[in-house]
Short mmCIF file of C-alpha atoms in Angstrom, two decimals:
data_model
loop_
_atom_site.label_atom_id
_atom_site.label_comp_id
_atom_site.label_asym_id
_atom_site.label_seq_id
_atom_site.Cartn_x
_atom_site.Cartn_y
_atom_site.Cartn_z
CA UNK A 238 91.31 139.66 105.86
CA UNK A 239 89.53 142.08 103.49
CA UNK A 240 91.60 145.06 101.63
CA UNK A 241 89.62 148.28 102.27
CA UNK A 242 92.46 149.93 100.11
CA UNK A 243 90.26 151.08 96.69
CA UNK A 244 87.96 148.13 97.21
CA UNK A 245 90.14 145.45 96.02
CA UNK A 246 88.60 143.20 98.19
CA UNK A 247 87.42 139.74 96.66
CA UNK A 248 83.54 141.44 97.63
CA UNK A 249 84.24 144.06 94.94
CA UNK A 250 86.09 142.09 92.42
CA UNK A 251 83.73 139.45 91.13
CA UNK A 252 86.03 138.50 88.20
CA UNK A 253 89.95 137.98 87.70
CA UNK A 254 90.57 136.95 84.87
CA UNK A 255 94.78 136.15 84.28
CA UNK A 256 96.41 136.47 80.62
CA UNK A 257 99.83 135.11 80.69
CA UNK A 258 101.50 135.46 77.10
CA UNK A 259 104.74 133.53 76.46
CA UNK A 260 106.61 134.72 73.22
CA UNK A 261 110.28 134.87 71.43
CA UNK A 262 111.99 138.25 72.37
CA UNK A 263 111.54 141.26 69.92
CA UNK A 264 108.65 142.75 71.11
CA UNK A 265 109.88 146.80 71.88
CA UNK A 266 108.01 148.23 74.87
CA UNK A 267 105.82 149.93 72.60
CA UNK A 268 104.50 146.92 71.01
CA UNK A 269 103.99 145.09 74.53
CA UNK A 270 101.92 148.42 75.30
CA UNK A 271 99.73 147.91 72.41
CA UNK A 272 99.19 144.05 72.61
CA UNK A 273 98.49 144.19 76.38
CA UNK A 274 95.32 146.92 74.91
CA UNK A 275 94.15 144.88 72.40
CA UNK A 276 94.38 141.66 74.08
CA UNK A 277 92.60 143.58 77.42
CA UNK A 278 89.97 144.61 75.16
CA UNK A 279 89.49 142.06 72.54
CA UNK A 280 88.84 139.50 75.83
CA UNK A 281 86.55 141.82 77.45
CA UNK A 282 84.34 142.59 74.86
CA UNK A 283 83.80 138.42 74.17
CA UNK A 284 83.79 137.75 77.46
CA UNK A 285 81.63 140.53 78.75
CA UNK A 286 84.34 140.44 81.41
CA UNK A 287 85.24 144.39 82.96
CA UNK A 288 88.73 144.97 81.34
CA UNK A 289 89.46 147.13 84.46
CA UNK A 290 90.27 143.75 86.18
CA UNK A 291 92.21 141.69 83.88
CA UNK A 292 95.92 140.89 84.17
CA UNK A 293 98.19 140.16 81.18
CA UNK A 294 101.77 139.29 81.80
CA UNK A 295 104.18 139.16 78.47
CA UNK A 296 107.20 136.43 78.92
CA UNK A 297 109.83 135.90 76.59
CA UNK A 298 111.67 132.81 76.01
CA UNK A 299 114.92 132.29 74.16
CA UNK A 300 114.26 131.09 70.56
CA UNK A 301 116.99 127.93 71.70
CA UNK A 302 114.52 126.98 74.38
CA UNK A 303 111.89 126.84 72.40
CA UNK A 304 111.23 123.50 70.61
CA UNK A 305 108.51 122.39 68.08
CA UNK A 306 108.26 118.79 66.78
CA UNK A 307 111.45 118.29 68.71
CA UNK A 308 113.51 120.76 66.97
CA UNK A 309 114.38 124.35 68.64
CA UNK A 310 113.60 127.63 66.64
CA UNK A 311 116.89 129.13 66.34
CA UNK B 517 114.31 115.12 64.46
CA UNK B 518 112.01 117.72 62.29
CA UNK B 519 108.72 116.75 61.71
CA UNK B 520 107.99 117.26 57.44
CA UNK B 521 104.14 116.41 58.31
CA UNK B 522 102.57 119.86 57.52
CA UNK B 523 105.76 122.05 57.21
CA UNK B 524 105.57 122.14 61.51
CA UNK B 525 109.06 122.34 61.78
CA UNK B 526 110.80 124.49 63.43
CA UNK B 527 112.39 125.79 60.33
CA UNK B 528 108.97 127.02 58.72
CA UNK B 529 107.52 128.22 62.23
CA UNK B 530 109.28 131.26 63.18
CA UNK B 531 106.99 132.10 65.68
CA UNK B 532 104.94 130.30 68.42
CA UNK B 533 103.32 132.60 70.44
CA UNK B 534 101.44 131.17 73.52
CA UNK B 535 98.57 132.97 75.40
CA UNK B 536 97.56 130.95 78.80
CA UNK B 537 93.83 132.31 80.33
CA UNK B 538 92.82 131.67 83.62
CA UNK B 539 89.49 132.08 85.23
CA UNK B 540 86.74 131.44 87.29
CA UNK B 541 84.05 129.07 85.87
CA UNK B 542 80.80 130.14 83.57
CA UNK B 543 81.86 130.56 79.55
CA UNK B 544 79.85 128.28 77.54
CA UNK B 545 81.77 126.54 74.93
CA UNK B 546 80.61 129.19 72.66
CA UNK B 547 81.65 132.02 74.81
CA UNK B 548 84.96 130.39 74.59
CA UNK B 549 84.81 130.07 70.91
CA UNK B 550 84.36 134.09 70.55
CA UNK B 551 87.27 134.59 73.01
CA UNK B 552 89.66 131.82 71.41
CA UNK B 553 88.96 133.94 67.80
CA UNK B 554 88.87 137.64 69.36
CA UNK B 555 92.12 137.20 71.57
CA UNK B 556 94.18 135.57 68.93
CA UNK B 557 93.38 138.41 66.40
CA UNK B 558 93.88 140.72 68.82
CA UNK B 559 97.18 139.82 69.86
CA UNK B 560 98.10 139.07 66.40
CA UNK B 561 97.16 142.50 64.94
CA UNK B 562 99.10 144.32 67.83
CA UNK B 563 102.04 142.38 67.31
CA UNK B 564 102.37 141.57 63.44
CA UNK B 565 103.10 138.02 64.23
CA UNK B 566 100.94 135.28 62.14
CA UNK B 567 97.51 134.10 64.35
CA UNK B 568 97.84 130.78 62.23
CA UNK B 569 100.52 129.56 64.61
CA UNK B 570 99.19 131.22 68.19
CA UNK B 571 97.72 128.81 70.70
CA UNK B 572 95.64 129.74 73.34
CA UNK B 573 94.58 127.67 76.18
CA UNK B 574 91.41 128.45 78.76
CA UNK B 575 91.68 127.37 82.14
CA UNK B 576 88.98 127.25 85.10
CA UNK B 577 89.43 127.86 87.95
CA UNK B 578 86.74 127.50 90.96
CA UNK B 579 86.27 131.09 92.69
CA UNK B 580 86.94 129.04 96.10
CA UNK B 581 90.40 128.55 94.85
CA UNK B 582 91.00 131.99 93.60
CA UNK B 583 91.98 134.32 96.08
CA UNK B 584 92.67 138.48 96.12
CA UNK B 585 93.67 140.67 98.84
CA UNK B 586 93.45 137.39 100.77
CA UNK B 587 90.11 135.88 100.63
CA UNK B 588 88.44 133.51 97.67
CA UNK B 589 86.45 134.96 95.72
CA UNK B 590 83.05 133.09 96.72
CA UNK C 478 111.69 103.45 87.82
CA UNK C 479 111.73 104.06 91.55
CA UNK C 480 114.72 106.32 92.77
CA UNK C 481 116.11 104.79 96.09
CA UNK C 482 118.43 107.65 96.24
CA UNK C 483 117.43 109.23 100.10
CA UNK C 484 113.59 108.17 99.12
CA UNK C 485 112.72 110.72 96.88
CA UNK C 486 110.44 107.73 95.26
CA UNK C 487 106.48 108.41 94.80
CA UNK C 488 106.27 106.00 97.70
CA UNK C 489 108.20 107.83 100.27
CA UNK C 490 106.76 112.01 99.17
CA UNK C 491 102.94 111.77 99.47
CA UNK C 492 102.54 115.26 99.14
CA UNK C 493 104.25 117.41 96.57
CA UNK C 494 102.83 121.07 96.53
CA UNK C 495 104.31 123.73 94.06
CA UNK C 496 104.27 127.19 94.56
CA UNK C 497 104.96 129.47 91.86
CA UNK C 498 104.89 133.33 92.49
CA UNK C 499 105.23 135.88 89.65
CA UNK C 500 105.80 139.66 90.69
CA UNK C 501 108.16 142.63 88.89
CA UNK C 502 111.76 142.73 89.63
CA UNK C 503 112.96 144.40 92.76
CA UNK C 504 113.53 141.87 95.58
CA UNK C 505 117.34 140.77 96.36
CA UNK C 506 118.55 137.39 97.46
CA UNK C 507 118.15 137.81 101.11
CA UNK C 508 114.31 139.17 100.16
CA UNK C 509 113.56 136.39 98.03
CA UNK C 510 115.15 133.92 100.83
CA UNK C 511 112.77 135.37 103.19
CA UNK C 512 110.20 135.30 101.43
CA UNK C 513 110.63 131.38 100.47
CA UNK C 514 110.93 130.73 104.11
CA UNK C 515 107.44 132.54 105.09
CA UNK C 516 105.49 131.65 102.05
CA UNK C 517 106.53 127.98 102.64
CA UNK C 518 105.71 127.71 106.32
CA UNK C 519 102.49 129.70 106.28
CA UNK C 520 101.42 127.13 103.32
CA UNK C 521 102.25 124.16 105.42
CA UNK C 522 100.61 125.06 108.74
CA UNK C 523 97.56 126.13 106.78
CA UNK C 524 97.18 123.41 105.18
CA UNK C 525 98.89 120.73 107.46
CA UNK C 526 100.96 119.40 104.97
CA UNK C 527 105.20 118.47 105.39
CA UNK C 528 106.89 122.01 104.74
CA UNK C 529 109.55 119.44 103.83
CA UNK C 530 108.41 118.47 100.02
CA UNK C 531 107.28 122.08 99.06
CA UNK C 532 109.09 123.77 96.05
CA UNK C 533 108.79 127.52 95.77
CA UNK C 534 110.02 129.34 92.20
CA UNK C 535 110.07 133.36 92.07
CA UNK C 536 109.67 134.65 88.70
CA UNK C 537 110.32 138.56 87.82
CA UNK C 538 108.82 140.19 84.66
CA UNK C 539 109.23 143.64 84.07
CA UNK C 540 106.76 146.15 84.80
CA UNK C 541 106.58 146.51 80.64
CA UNK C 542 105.31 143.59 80.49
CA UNK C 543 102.55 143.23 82.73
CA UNK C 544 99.57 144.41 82.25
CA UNK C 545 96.72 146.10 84.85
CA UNK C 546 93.23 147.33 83.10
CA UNK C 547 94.67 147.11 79.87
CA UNK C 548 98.03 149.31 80.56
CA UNK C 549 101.05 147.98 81.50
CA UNK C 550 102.81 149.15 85.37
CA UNK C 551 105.12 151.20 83.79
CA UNK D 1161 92.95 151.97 77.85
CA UNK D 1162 92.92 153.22 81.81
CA UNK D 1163 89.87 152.29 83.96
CA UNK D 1164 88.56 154.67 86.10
CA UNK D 1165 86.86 152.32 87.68
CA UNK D 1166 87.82 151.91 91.61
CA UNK D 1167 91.16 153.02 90.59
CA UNK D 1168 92.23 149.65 88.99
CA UNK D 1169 94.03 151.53 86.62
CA UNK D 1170 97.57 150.40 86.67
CA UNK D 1171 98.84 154.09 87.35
CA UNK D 1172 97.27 153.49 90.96
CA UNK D 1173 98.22 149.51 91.40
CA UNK D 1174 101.99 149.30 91.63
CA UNK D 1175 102.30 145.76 92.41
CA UNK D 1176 100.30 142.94 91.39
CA UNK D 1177 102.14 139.95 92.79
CA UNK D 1178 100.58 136.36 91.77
CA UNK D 1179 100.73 132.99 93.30
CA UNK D 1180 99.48 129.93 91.45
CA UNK D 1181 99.34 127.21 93.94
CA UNK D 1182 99.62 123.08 92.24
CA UNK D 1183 98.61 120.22 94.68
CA UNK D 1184 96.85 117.31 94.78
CA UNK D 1185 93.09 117.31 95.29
CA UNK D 1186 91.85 116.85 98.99
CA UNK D 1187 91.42 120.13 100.65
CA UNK D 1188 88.16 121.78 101.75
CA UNK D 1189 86.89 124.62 101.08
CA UNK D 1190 87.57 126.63 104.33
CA UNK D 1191 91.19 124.98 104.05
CA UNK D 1192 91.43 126.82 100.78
CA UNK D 1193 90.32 130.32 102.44
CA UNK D 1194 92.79 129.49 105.57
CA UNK D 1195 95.81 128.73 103.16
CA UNK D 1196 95.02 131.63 100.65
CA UNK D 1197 94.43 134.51 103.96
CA UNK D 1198 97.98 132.76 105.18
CA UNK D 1199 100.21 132.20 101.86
CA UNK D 1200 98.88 136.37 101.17
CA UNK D 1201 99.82 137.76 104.38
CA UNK D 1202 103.42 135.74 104.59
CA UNK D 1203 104.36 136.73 100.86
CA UNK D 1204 103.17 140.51 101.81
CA UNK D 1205 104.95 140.82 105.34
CA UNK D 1206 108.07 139.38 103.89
CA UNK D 1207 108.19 141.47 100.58
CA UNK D 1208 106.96 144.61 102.24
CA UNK D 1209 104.28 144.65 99.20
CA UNK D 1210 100.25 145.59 99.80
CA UNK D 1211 98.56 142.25 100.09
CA UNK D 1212 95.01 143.98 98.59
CA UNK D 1213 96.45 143.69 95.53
CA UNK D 1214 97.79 139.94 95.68
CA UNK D 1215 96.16 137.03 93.80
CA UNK D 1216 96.73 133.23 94.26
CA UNK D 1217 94.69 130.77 92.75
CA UNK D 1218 94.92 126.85 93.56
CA UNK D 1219 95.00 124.41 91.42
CA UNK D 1220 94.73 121.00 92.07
CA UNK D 1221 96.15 117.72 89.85
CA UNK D 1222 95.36 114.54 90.36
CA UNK D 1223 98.13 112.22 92.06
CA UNK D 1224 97.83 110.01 89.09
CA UNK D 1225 98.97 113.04 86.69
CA UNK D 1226 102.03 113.78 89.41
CA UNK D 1227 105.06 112.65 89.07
CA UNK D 1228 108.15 112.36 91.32
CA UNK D 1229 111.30 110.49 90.05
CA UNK D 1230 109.49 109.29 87.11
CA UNK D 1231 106.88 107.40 88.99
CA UNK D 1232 103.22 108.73 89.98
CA UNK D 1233 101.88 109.45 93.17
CA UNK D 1234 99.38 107.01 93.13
CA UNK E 579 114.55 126.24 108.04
CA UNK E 580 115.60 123.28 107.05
CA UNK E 581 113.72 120.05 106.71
CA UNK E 582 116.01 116.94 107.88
CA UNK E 583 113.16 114.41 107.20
CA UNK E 584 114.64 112.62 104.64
CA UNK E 585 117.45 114.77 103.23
CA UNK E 586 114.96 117.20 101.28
CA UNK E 587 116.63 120.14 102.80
CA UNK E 588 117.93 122.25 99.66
CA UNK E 589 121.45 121.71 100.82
CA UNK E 590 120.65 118.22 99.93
CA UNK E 591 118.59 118.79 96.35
CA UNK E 592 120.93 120.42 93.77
CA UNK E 593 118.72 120.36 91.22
CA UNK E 594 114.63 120.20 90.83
CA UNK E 595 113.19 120.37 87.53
CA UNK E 596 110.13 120.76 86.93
CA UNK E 597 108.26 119.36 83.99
CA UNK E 598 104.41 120.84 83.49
CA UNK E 599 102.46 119.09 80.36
CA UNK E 600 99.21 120.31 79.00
CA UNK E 601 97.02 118.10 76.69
CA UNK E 602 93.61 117.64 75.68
CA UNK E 603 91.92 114.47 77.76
CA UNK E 604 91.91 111.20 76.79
CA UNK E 605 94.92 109.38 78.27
CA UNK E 606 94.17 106.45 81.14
CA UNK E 607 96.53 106.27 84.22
CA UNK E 608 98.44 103.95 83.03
CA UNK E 609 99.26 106.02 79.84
CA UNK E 610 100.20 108.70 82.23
CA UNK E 611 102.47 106.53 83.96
CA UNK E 612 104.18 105.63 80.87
CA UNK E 613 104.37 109.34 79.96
CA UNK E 614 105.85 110.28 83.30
CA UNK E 615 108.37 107.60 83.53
CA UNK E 616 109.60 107.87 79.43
CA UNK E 617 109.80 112.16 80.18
CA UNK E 618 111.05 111.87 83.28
CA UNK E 619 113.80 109.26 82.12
CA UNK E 620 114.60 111.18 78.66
CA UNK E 621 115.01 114.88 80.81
CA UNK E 622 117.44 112.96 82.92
CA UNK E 623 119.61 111.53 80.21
CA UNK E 624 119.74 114.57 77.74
CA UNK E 625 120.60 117.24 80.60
CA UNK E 626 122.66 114.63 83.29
CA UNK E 627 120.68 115.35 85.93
CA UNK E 628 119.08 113.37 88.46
CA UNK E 629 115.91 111.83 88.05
CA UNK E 630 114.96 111.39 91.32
CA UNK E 631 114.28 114.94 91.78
CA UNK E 632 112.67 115.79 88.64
CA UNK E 633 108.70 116.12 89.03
CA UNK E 634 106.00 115.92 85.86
CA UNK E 635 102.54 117.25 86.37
CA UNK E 636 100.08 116.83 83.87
CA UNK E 637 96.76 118.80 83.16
CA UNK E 638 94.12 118.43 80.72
CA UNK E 639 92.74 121.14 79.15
CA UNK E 640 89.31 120.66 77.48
CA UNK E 641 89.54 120.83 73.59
CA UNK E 642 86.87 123.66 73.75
CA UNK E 643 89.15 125.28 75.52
CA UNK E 644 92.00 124.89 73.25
CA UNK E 645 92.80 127.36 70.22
CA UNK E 646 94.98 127.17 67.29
CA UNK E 647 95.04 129.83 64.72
CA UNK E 648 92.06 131.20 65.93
CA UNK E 649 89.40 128.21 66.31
CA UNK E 650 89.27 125.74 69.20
CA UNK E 651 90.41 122.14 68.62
CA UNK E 652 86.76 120.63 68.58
CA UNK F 339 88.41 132.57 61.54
CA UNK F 340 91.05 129.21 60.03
CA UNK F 341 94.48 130.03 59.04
CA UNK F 342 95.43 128.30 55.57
CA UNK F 343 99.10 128.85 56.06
CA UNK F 344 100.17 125.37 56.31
CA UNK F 345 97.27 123.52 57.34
CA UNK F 346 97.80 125.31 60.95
CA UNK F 347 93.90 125.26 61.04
CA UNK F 348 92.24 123.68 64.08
CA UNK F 349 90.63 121.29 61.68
CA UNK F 350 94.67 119.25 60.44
CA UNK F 351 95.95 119.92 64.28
CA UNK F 352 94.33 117.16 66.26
CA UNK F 353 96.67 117.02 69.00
CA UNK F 354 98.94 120.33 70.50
CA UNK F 355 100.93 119.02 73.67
CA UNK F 356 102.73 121.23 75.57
CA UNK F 357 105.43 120.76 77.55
CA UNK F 358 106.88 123.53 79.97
CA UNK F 359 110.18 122.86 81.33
CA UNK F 360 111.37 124.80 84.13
CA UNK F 361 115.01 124.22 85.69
CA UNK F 362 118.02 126.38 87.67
CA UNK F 363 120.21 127.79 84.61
CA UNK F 364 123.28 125.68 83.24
CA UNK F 365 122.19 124.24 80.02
CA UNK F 366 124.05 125.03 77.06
CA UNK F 367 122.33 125.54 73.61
CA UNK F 368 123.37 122.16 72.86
CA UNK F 369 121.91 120.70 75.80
CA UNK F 370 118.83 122.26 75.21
CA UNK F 371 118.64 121.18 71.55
CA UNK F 372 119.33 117.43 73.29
CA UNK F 373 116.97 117.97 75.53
CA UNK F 374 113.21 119.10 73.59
CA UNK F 375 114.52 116.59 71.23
CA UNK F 376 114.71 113.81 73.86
CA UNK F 377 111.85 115.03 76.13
CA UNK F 378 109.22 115.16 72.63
CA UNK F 379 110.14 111.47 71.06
CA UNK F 380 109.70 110.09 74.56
CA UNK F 381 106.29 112.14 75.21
CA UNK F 382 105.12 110.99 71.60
CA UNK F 383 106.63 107.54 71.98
CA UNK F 384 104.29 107.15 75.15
CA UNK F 385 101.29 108.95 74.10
CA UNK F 386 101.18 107.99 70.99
CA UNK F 387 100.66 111.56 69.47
CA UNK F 388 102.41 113.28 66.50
CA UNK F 389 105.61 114.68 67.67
CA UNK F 390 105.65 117.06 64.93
CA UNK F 391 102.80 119.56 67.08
CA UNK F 392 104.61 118.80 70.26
CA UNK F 393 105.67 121.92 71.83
CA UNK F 394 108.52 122.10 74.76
CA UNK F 395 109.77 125.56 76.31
CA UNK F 396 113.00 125.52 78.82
CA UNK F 397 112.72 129.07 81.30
CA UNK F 398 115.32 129.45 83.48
CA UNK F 399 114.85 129.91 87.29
CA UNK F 400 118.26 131.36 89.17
CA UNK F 401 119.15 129.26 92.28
CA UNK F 402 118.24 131.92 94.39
CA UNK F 403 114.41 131.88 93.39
CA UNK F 404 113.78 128.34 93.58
CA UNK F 405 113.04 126.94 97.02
CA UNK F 406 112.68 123.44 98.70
CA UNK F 407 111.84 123.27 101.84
CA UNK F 408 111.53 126.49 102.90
CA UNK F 409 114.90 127.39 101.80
CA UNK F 410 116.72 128.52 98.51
CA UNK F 411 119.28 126.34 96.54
CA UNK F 412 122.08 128.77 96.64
#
């Protein structure tokens, strides 16, 4: 089954590459807008990857579930 | 249990930031070197947060196995 | 350790396939149960494997945080 | 950042569902294309979403690195 | 739909955690065994729930592929 | 680009495990403490890596978006 819809079809889109960022909360919407550019673009330009298809997604996790050498950050 | 071994704990790291990639095969280590350095500036720049303590992982994964709009990408 | 309890041992489940699905909020319960239900079936007459031993998770992040092209949906 | 290109920009793509498929090693290519044409077309008929603009990737782990009720699948 | 083979029907599973461990390579199958078993017995004890349906997959991640601070582990 | 701060540098870090819990909600912040405690002296125990760069994260899935077998826990 091919998408005709704006060419999303896998012939089209030779590349896909996924971001997925998983952070404490405290990020405004603002900053997620600004670190989903940079991060777009910084990986692009060392990839030589078109930005046009990547995907970042931000998650945040709870400081209390978040544990380094066994200790949570809170 | 907090680890003294470097300051890791969680009391010195305030933030852990964790950027997962996924995509097809064909960076050479190199490639992956430049993407590794650009990303974590990137995202640490846009965020204020310190790159010292971001990880970022690259995964492959063969264009067979990575569909869009319902077909792989081969 | 080998759990006896209804045969949930390694022995007993030869096939364990996970399937995680990320989208933005919006679905309700009786969407997401749906959804489980198709998603699971399709998998397991596609691939021939026991619909039985197949987890599904649905995780929502807001259209803030997920970016297209370098801009997030919002 | 918005790219014009083919309308990828996010202000045309209003969903971008993803589904990361685990399992253990052993299918073929075609069953690959079969599951990944099936697992897009269930998730989009029961959300209602546009399956052009739905990604899954597969990714497969050894049984050895599996386990179920502390024991691996081997 | 429910599955009866085996009680896996949800009705039956209360809980299903999910453990997912990322490393760099270099453990054998047996040390893999020993790590699923110890995590798998640990999760159960600290949070009460059942073992039997807890499930540990591990992947290994290339240390070319892996970035602290900035630089890949290699 | 190395990060002084700490030693953080790929260079001191030989080792960076992650661990990614996933589970229906429930836990206290108590249990969770108990719990990347546990789950990172058993993984290092096992392993034999430094627990101290041993990362764990707990999300929280709600019964209604976790399926097994083709139908939700609720």
């Amino acid at each position: 089954m091919h998408a005709d819809e704006c060419g999303l079809a896998s012939a089209r889109l030779t590349d896909v590459p996924l971001i997925q960022i998983s952070q404490t909360p405290g990020l405004s919407d603002d900053d997620k807008r600004r670190t989903i550019e940079a991060v777009t673009a910084a990986y692009a330009e060392a990839t030589g990857k078109n930005p046009a298809s990547v995907w970042v997604t931000i998650t945040e996790i709870p400081r209390a579930s978040w544990g380094v050498g066994g200790a949570p950050l809170t």
